[in-house]
Coordinates of C-alpha atoms in Angstrom, one line a residue:
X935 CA 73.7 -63.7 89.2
X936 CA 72.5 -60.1 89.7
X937 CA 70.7 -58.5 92.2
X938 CA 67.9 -57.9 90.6
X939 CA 67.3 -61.9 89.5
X940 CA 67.7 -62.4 93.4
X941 CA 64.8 -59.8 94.1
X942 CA 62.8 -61.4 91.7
X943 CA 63.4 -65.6 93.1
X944 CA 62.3 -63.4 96.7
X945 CA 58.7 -61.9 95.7
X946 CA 56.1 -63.7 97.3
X947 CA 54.4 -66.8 96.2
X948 CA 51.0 -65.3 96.3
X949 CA 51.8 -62.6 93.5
X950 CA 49.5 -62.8 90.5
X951 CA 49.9 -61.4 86.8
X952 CA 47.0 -58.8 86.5
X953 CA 44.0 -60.3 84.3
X954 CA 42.5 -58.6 81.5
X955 CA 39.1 -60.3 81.8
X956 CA 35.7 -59.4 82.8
X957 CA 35.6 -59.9 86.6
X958 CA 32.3 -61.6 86.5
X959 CA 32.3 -64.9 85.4
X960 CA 30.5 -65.5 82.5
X961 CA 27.2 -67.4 82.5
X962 CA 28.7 -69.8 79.3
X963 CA 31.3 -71.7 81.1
X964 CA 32.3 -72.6 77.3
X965 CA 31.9 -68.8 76.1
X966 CA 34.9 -67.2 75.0
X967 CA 35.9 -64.4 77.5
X968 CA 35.1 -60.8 76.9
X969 CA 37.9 -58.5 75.5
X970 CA 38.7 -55.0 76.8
X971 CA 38.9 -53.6 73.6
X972 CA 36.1 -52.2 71.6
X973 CA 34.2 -55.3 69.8
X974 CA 35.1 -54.7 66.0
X975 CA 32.1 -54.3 63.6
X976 CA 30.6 -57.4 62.3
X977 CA 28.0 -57.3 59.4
X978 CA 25.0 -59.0 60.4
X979 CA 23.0 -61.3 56.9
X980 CA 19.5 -60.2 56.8
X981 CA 16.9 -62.6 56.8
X982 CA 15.1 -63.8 53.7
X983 CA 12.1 -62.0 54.1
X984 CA 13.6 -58.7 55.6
X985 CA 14.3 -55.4 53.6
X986 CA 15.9 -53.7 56.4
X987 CA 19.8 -53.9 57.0
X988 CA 21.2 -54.1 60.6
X989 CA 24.2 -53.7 62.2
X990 CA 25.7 -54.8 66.2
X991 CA 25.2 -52.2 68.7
X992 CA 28.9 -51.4 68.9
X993 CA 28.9 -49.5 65.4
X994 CA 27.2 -46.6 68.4
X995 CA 30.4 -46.5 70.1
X996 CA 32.5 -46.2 66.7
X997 CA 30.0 -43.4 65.6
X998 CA 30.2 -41.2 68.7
X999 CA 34.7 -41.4 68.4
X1000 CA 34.1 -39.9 64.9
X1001 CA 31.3 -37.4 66.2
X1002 CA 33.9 -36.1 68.7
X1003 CA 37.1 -36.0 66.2
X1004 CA 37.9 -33.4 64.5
X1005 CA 35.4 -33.8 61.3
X1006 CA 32.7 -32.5 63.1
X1007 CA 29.2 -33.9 61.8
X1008 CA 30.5 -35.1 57.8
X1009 CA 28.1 -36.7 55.5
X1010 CA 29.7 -39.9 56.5
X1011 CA 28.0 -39.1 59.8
X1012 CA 25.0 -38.6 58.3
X1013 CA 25.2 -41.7 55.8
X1014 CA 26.0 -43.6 59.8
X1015 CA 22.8 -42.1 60.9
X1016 CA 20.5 -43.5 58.2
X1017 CA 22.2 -46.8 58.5
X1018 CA 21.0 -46.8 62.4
X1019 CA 17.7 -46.0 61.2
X1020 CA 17.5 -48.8 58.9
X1021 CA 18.7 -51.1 61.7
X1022 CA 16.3 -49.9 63.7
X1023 CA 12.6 -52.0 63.9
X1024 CA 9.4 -50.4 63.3
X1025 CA 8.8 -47.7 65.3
X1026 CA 11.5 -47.2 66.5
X1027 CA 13.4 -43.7 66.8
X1028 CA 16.9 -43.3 66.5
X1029 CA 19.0 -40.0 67.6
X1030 CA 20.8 -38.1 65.6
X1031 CA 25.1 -38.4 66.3
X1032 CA 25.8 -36.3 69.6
X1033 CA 22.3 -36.3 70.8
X1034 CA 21.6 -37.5 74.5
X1035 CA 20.6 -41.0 75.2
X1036 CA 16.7 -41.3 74.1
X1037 CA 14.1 -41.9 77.2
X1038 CA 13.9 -45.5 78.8
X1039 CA 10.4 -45.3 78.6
X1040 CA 9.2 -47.3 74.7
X1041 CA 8.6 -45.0 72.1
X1042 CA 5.4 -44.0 70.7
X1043 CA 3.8 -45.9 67.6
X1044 CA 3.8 -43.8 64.2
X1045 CA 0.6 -42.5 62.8
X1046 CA -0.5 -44.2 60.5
X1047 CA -1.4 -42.8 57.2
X1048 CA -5.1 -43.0 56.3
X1049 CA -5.6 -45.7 52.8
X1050 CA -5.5 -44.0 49.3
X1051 CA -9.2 -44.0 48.1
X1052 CA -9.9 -46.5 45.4
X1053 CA -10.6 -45.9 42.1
X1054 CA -11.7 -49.2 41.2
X1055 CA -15.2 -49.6 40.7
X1056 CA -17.6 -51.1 42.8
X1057 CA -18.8 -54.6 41.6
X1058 CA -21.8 -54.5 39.3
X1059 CA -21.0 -50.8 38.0
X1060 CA -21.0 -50.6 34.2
X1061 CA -17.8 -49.3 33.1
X1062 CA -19.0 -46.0 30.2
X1063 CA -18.2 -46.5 26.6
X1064 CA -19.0 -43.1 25.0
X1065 CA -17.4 -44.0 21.8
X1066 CA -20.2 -46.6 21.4
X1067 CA -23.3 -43.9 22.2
X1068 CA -24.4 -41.9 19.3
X1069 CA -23.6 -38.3 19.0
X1070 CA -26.0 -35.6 19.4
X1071 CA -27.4 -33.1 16.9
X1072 CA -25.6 -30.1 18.3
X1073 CA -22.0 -32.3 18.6
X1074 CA -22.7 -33.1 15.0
X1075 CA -23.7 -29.5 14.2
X1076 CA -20.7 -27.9 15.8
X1077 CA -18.0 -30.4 14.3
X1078 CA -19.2 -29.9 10.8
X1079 CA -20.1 -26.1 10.4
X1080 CA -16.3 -25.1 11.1
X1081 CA -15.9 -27.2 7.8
X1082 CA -18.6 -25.8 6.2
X1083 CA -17.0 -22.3 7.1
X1084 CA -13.6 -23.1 5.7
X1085 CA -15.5 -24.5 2.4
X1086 CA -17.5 -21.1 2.1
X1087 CA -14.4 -18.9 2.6
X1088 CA -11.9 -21.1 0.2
X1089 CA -14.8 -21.0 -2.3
X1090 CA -15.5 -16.8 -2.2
X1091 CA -11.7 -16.3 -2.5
X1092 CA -11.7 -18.4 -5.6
X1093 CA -14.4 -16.6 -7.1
X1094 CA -13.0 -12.9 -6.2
X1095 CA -9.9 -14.4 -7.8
X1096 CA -11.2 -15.4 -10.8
X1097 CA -13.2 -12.0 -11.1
X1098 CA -10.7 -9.8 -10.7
X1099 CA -8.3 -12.0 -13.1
X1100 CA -10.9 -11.8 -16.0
X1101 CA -12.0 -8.7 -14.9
X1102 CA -8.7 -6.6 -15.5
X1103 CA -8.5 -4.8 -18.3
X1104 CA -6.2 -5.7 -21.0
X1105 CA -5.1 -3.8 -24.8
X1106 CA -6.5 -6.9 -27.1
X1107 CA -6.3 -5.1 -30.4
X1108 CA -3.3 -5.1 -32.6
X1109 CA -0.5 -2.9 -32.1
X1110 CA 1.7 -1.6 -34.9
X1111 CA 5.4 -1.0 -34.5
X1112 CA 6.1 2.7 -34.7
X1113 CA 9.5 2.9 -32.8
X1114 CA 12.3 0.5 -32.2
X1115 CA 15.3 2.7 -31.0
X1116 CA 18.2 0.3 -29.5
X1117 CA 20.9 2.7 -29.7
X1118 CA 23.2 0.5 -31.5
X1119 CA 24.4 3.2 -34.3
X1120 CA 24.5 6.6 -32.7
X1121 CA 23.7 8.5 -37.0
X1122 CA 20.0 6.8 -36.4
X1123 CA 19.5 8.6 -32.9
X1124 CA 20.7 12.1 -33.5
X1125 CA 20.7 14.2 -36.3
X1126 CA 18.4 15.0 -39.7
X1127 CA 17.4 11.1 -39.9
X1128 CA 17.7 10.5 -35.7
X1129 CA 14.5 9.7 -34.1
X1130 CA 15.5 11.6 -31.0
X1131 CA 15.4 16.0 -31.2
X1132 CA 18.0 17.9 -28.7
X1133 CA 15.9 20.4 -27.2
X1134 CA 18.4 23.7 -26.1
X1135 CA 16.8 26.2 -23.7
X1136 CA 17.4 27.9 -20.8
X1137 CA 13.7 28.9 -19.6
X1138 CA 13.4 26.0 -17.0
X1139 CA 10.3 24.8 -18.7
X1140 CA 7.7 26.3 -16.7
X1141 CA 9.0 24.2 -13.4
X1142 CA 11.7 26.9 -12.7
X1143 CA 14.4 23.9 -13.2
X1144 CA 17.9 25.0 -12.5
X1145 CA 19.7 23.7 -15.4
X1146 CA 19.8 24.8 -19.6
X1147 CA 19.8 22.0 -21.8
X1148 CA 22.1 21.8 -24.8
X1149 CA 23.1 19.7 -27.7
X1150 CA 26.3 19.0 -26.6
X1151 CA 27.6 15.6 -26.7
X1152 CA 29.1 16.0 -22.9
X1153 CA 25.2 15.5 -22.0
X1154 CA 23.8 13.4 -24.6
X1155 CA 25.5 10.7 -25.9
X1156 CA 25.3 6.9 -27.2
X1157 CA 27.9 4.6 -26.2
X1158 CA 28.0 0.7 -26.6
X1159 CA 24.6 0.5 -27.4
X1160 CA 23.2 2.4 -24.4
X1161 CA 22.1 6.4 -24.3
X1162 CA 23.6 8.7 -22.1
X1163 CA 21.8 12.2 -20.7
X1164 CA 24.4 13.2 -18.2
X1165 CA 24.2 16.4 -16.3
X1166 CA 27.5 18.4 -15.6
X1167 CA 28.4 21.6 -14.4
X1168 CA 28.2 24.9 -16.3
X1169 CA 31.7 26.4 -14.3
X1170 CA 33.2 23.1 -16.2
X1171 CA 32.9 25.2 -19.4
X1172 CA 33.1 29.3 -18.6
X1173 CA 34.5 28.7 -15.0
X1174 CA 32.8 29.8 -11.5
X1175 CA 33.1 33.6 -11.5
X1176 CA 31.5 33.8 -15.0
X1177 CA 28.2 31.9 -13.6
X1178 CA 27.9 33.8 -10.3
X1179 CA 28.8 37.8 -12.3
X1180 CA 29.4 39.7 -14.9
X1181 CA 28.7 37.8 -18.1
X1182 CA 26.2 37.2 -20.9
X1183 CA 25.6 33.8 -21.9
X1184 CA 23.3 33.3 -25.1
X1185 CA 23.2 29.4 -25.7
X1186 CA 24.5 28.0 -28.9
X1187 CA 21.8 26.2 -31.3
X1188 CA 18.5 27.6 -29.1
X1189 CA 15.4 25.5 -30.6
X1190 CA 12.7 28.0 -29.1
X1191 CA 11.6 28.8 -32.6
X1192 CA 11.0 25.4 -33.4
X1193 CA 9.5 23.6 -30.2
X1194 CA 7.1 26.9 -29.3
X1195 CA 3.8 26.4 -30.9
X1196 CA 3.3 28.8 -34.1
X1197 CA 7.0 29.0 -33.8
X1198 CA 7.3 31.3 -31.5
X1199 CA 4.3 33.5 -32.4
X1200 CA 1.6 34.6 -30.0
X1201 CA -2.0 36.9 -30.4
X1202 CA -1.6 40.4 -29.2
X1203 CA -3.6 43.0 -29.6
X1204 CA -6.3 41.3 -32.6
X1205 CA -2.9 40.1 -34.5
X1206 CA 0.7 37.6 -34.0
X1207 CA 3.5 39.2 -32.9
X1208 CA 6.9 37.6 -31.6
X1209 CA 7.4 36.8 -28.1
X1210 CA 10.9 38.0 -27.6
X1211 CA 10.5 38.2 -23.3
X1212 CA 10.4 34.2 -23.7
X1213 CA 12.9 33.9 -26.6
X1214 CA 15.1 35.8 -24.2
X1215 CA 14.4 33.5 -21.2
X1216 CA 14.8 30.3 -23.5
X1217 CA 18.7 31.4 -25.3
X1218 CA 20.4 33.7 -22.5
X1219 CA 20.9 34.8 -19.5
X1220 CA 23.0 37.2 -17.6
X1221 CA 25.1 36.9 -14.1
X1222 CA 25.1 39.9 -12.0
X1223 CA 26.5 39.6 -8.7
X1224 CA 24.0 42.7 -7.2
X1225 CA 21.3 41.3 -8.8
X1226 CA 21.6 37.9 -7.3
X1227 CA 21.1 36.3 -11.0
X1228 CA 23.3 33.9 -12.4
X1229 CA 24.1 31.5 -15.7
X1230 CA 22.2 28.3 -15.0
X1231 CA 24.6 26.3 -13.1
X1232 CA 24.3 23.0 -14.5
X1233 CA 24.1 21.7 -18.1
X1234 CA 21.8 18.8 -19.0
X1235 CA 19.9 17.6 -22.3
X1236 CA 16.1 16.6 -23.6
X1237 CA 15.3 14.7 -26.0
X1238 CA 11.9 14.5 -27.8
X1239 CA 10.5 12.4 -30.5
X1240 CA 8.5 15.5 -31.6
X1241 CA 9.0 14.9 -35.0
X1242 CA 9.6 11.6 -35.7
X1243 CA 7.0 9.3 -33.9
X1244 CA 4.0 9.7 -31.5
X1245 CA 0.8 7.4 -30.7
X1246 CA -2.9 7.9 -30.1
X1247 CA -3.5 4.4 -27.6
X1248 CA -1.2 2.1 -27.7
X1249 CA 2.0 0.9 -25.8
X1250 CA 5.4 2.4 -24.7
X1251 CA 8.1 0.3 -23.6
X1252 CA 11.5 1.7 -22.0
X1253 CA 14.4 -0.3 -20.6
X1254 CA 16.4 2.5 -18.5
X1255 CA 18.3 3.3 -15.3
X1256 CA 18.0 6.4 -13.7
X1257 CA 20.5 8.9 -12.0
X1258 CA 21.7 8.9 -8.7
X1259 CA 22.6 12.4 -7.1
X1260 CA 21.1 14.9 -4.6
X1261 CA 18.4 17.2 -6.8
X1262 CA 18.4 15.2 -10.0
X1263 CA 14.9 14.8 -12.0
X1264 CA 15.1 12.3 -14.4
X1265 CA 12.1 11.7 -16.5
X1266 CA 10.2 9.8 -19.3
X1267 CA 7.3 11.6 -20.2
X1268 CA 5.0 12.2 -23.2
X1269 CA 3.2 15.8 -24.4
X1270 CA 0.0 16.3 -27.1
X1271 CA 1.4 16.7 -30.4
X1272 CA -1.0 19.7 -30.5
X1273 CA -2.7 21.7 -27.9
X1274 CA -6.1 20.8 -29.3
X1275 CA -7.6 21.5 -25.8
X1276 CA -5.5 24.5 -25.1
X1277 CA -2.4 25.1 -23.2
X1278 CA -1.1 23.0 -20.8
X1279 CA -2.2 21.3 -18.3
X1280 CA -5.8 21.7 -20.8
X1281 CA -4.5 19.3 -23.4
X1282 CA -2.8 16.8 -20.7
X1283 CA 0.5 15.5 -20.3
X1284 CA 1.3 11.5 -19.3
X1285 CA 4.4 11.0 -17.2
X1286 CA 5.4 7.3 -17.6
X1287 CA 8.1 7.4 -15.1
X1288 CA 10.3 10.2 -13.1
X1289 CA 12.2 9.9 -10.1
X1290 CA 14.5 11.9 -7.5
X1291 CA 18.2 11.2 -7.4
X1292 CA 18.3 11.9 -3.4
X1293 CA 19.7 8.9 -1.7
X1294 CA 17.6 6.1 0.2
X1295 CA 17.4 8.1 3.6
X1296 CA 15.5 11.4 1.8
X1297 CA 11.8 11.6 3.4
X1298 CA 10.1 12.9 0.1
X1299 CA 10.5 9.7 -1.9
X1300 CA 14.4 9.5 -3.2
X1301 CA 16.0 7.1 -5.4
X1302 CA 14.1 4.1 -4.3
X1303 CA 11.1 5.3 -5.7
X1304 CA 10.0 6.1 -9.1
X1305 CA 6.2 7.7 -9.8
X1306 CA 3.6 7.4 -13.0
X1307 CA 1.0 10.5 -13.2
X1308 CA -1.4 12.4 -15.3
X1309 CA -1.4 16.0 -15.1
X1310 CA -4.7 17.7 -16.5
X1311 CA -6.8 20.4 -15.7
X1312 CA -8.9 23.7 -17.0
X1313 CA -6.4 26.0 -15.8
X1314 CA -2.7 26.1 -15.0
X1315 CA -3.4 26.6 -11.5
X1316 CA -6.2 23.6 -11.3
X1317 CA -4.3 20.3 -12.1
X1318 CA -5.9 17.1 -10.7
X1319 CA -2.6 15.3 -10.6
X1320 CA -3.0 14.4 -7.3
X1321 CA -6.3 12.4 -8.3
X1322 CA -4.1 10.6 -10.7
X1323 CA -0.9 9.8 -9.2
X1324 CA 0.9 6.6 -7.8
X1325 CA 4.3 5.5 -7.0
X1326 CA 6.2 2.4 -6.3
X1327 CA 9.3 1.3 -4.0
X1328 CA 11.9 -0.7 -4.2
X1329 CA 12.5 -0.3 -0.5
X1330 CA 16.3 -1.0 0.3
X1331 CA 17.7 -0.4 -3.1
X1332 CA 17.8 2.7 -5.6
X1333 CA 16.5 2.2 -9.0
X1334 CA 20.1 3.4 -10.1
X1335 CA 21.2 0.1 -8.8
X1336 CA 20.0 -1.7 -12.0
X1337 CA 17.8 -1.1 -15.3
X1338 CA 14.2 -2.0 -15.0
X1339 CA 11.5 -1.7 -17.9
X1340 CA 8.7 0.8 -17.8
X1341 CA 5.8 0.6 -19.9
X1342 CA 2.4 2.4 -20.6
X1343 CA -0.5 0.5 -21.6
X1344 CA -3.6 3.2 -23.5
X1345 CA -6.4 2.9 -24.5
X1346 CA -9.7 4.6 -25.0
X1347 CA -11.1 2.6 -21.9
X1348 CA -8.1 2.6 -19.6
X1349 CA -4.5 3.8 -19.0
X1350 CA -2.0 1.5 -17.3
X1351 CA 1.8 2.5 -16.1
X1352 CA 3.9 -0.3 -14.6
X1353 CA 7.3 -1.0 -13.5
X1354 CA 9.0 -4.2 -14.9
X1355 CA 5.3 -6.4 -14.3
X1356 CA 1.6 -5.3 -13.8
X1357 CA 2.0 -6.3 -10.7
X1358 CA 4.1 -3.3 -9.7
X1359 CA 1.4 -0.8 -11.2
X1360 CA 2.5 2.6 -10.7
X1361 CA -0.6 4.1 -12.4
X1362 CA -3.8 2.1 -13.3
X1363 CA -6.8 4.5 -13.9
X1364 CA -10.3 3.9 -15.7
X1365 CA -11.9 6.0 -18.1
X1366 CA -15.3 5.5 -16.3
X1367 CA -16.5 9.1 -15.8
X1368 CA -15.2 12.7 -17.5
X1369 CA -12.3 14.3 -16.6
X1370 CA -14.0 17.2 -15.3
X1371 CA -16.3 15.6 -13.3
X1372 CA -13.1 13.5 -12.1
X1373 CA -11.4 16.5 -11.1
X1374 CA -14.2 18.1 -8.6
X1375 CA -13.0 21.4 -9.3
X1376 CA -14.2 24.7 -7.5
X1377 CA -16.7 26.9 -9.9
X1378 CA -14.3 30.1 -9.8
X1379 CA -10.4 30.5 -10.0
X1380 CA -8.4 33.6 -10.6
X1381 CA -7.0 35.1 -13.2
X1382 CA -4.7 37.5 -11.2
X1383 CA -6.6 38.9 -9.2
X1384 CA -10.0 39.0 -11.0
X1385 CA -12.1 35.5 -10.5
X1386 CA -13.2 34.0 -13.6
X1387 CA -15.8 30.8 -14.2
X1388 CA -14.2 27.7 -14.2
X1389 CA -15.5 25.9 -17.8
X1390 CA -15.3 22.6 -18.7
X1391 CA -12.6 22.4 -21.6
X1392 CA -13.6 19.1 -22.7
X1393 CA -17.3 19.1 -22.5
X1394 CA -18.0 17.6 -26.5
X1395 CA -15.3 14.9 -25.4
X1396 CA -15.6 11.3 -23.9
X1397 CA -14.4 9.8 -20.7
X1398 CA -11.1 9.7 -21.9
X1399 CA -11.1 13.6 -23.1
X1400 CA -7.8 15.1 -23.4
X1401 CA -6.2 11.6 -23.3
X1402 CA -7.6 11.0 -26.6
X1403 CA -5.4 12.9 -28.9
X1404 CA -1.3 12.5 -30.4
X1405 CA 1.0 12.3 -28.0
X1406 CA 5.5 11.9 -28.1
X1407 CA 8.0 10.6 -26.1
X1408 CA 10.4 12.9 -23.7
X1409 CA 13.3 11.7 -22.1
X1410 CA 15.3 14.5 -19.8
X1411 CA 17.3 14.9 -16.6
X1412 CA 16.1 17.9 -14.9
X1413 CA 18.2 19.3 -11.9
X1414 CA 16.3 21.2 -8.9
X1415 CA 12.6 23.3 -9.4
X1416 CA 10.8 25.8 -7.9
X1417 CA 6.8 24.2 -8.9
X1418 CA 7.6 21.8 -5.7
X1419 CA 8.8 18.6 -6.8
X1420 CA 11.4 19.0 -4.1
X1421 CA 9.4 19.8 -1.2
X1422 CA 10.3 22.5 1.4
X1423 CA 12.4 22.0 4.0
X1424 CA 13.1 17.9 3.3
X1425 CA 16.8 16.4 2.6
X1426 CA 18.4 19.8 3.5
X1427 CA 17.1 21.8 0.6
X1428 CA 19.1 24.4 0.0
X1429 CA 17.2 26.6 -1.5
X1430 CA 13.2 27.9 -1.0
X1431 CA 10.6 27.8 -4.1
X1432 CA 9.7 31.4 -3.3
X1433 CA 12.7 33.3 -2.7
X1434 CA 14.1 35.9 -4.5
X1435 CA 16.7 34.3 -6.8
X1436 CA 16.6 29.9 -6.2
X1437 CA 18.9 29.6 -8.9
X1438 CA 21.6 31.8 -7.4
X1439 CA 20.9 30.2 -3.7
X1440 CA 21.4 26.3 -5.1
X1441 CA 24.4 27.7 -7.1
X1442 CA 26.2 29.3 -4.0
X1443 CA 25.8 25.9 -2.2
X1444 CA 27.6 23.3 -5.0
X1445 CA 29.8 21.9 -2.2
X1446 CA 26.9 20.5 -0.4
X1447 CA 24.8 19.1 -3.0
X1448 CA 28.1 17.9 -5.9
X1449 CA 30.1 16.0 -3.8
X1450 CA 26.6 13.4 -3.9
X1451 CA 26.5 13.3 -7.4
X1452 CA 29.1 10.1 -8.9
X1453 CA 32.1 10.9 -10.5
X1454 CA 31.9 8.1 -13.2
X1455 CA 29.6 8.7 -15.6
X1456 CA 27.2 5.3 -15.6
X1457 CA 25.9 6.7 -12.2
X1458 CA 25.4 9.4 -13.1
X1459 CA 23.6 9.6 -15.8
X1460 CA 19.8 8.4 -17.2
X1461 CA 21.0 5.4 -18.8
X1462 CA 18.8 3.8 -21.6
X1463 CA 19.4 0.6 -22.7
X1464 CA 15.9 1.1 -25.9
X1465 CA 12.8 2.3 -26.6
X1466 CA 9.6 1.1 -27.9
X1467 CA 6.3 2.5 -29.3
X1468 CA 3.6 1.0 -30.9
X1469 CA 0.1 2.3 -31.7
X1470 CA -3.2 0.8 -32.7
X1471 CA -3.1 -0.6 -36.3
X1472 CA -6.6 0.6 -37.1
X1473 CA -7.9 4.1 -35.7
X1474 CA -10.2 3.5 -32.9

């Protein structure tokens, strides 16, 4: 045997192992002895009639090692603190983790919260039942007059309805065919049995229009049952240098003998006499490069029914699409058969329907909008168009897009101009008072510069004097004016109505305006799908 078990047989008797107990006794002599390590957590059953959980005091001890480790103050420390406070009685405080021990001294008792007034009512009240009471006067009065409001309004709307319905005026007497032109077979349009006349001048019209119309079949044509007036340039046919100098152009077939009135004739001096200065205007013109004159630079066509049909009242019907291109005029228009009145604007003339072939985005009505007027007057330089004028708008689209129909309603009582329905009226004027009266002209104009008396030129007429005579159908596409159809300064106008030579200014700037105008010919052109007259079948 070692040493070591010797030491261990020679340790005194009186050495005890070292207890782990409680060194007071404990007052149980049958309770279990304490332990010296921390009590483990024990859940504790509520009681029947308790909503509050609690928990032994030791969970304290567990809750302040984790409030010193390294987690700091986690929401599991915060979900520990509410579960004190729910262990906790009644009025009873509990600290928050970390937090010194609270006072010895018993903790104050809550306030209590004063007791939510009742609503109940108190016994013997009568509880209100409005519903059973009957209603006053004024509650009546009040509910039913909005009623009676909404009746009234509803009703008077009907009735303005119905009067204006019954109350717009409307051609009831029979109409007689006079023209039915649908372009199927080109021999019935043009030539000795056509219904349509090619108009060739080089004048301008009286509107200072830039272009000379011909009878060529480049600008006036009928082609799968449609008719084409097409516009083109003059350099196409005698080249650029010829139009801006040095040449002579007299226009082949020139028809100023036959459209001016006594053929050409006027009164001079007590007797007739030839008016060559017009004659000139109408078949040539000369380029001269110091001069600032030049051959009109574009080529278009007219087309009348001068001499085959024309109405007094009645109805006009055209299915057509118009032009598109910068400083095109394409119109549908009707003249007196004869200047009974006098000369124009005396004897009147009825535009159905012209246009602009400036794009959507021109600010003097382009393509988008197409226009129905009346021009009359007692002198050329007193026309009341602007009292009997109106347009309408297709807004987002040109009127190039597609064909529409325009028609004229006349009669002695009213004249009507409308673009595929009456609804889109372009021109609907009564014959209720004279035209002169109508017009509100001044008493005196000028003739040059000597004043003159304005007369009445249609004082033995009616109400619908000078629209009460012949009138034919024009169909033309103009290009550019100097009378103000294109107004100044709008859409980059490149030329001014009272310059020296406008003709020569909208020439010299063909690279801004031709590169607008379509290079296939449906576009461009005044398209005409037919055309359609009638007249009343007795003689008003």
């Amino acid at each position: 045997m070692s040493d070591s078990s010797s030491s261990l047989r020679e340790r005194p008797a009186t050495a005890e192992r070292p207890s782990t107990a409680v060194s007071a006794a404990p007052s149980d002599p049958f309770a279990s002895p304490l332990s010296s390590r921390p009590p483990s957590v024990h859940y504790v059953q509520p009681s029947a009639h308790s909503s509050r959980v609690s928990f032994p005091d030791a969970f304290a001890s567990r809750r302040s090692i984790l409030s010193q480790s390294a987690f700091g103050v986690p929401a599991y420390s915060s979900a520990l603190s509410g579960a004190a406070r729910l262990s906790a009685g009644p009025g009873v405080i509990v600290a928050p983790p970390g937090s010194p021990p609270p006072n010895a001294s018993a903790p104050a008792p809550a306030k209590k919260l004063p007791r939510m007034k009742s609503h109940r009512l108190p016994p013997g009240a009568e509880v209100p039942k409005p519903w059973v009471q009957g209603k006053s006067a004024r509650a009546v009065f009040s509910y039913w007059i909005v009623y009676l409001i909404v009746l009234v309004g509803i009703s008077i709307g009907a009735v303005q309805c119905w009067l204006t319905f019954v109350r717009v005026p409307l051609d009831r007497k029979p109409l007689c065919l006079v023209l039915d032109q649908d372009f199927s077979d080109e021999s019935t349009v043009f030539g000795p049995n056509g219904t349509f006349f090619r108009e060739v001048n080089m004048d301008g019209f009286g509107n200072g229009e830039f272009e000379m119309t011909t009878d060529s079949r480049n600008n006036s044509f009928v082609k799968d049952g449609m008719l084409y007036i097409v516009p083109t340039l003059t350099s196409d046919n005698i080249g650029t240098a010829a139009v801006f100098d040095g040449t002579v152009y007299n226009i082949t077939g020139c028809t100023f003998n036959i459209t001016r009135p006594n053929n050409g004739y006027i009164e001079q001096d007590g007797g007739l006499v030839f008016d060559w200065d017009s004659y000139y205007r109408s078949c040539s013109a000369v380029s001269n490069a110091t001069a600032g004159t030049v051959i009109n630079p574009v080529q278009s066509a007219r087309l009348t029914t001068q001499n085959t049909a024309s109405i007094r009242y009645g109805r006009v019907e055209i299915r057509a699409k118009m032009p598109n291109g910068d400083w095109l005029w394409p119109a549908m228009w009707m003249l007196p058969t004869q200047n009974v009145y006098g000369a124009w604007p005396l004897s009147g003339e009825i535009d159905i329907v012209e246009s602009r072939g400036n794009g959507l985005r021109y600010t003097a009505h382009g393509s988008n909008f197409v226009q129905g007027s009346l021009n009359w007057g007692p002198a050329p330089d007193l026309n009341g168009i602007l009292k009997s004028s109106s347009w309408w708008t297709d807004k987002r689209k040109s009127f190039g897009a597609d064909f529409h129909t325009y028609a004229l309603e006349w009669t002695p009582d009213f004249l009507r101009i409308y673009v595929d329905t009456r609804l889109h009226t372009l021109l609907d004027l009564q014959f209720n008072e004279p035209f002169f009266k109508r017009g509100q002209f001044p008493q005196t104009t000028f003739n040059g510069s000597t004043p003159v008396a304005v007369q009445d030129p249609w004082i033995n007429g009616t109400n619908a004097t000078p629209f009460d005579q012949e009138f034919y159908l024009i169909l033309d596409v103009g290009v550019g004016s100097t009378n103000g159809w294109f107004p100044e300064d709008q859409g980059g106008k490149p030329w001014l109505d009272q310059a020296a030579n406008p003709p020569h200014d909208f020439a010299a700037a063909i690279e801004q305006w031709y590169p607008t105008w379509p290079s296939n010919v449906e576009d461009r052109a005044l398209v005409v799908d037919y055309v359609k007259m009638w007249r009343h079948c007795e003689a008003p």
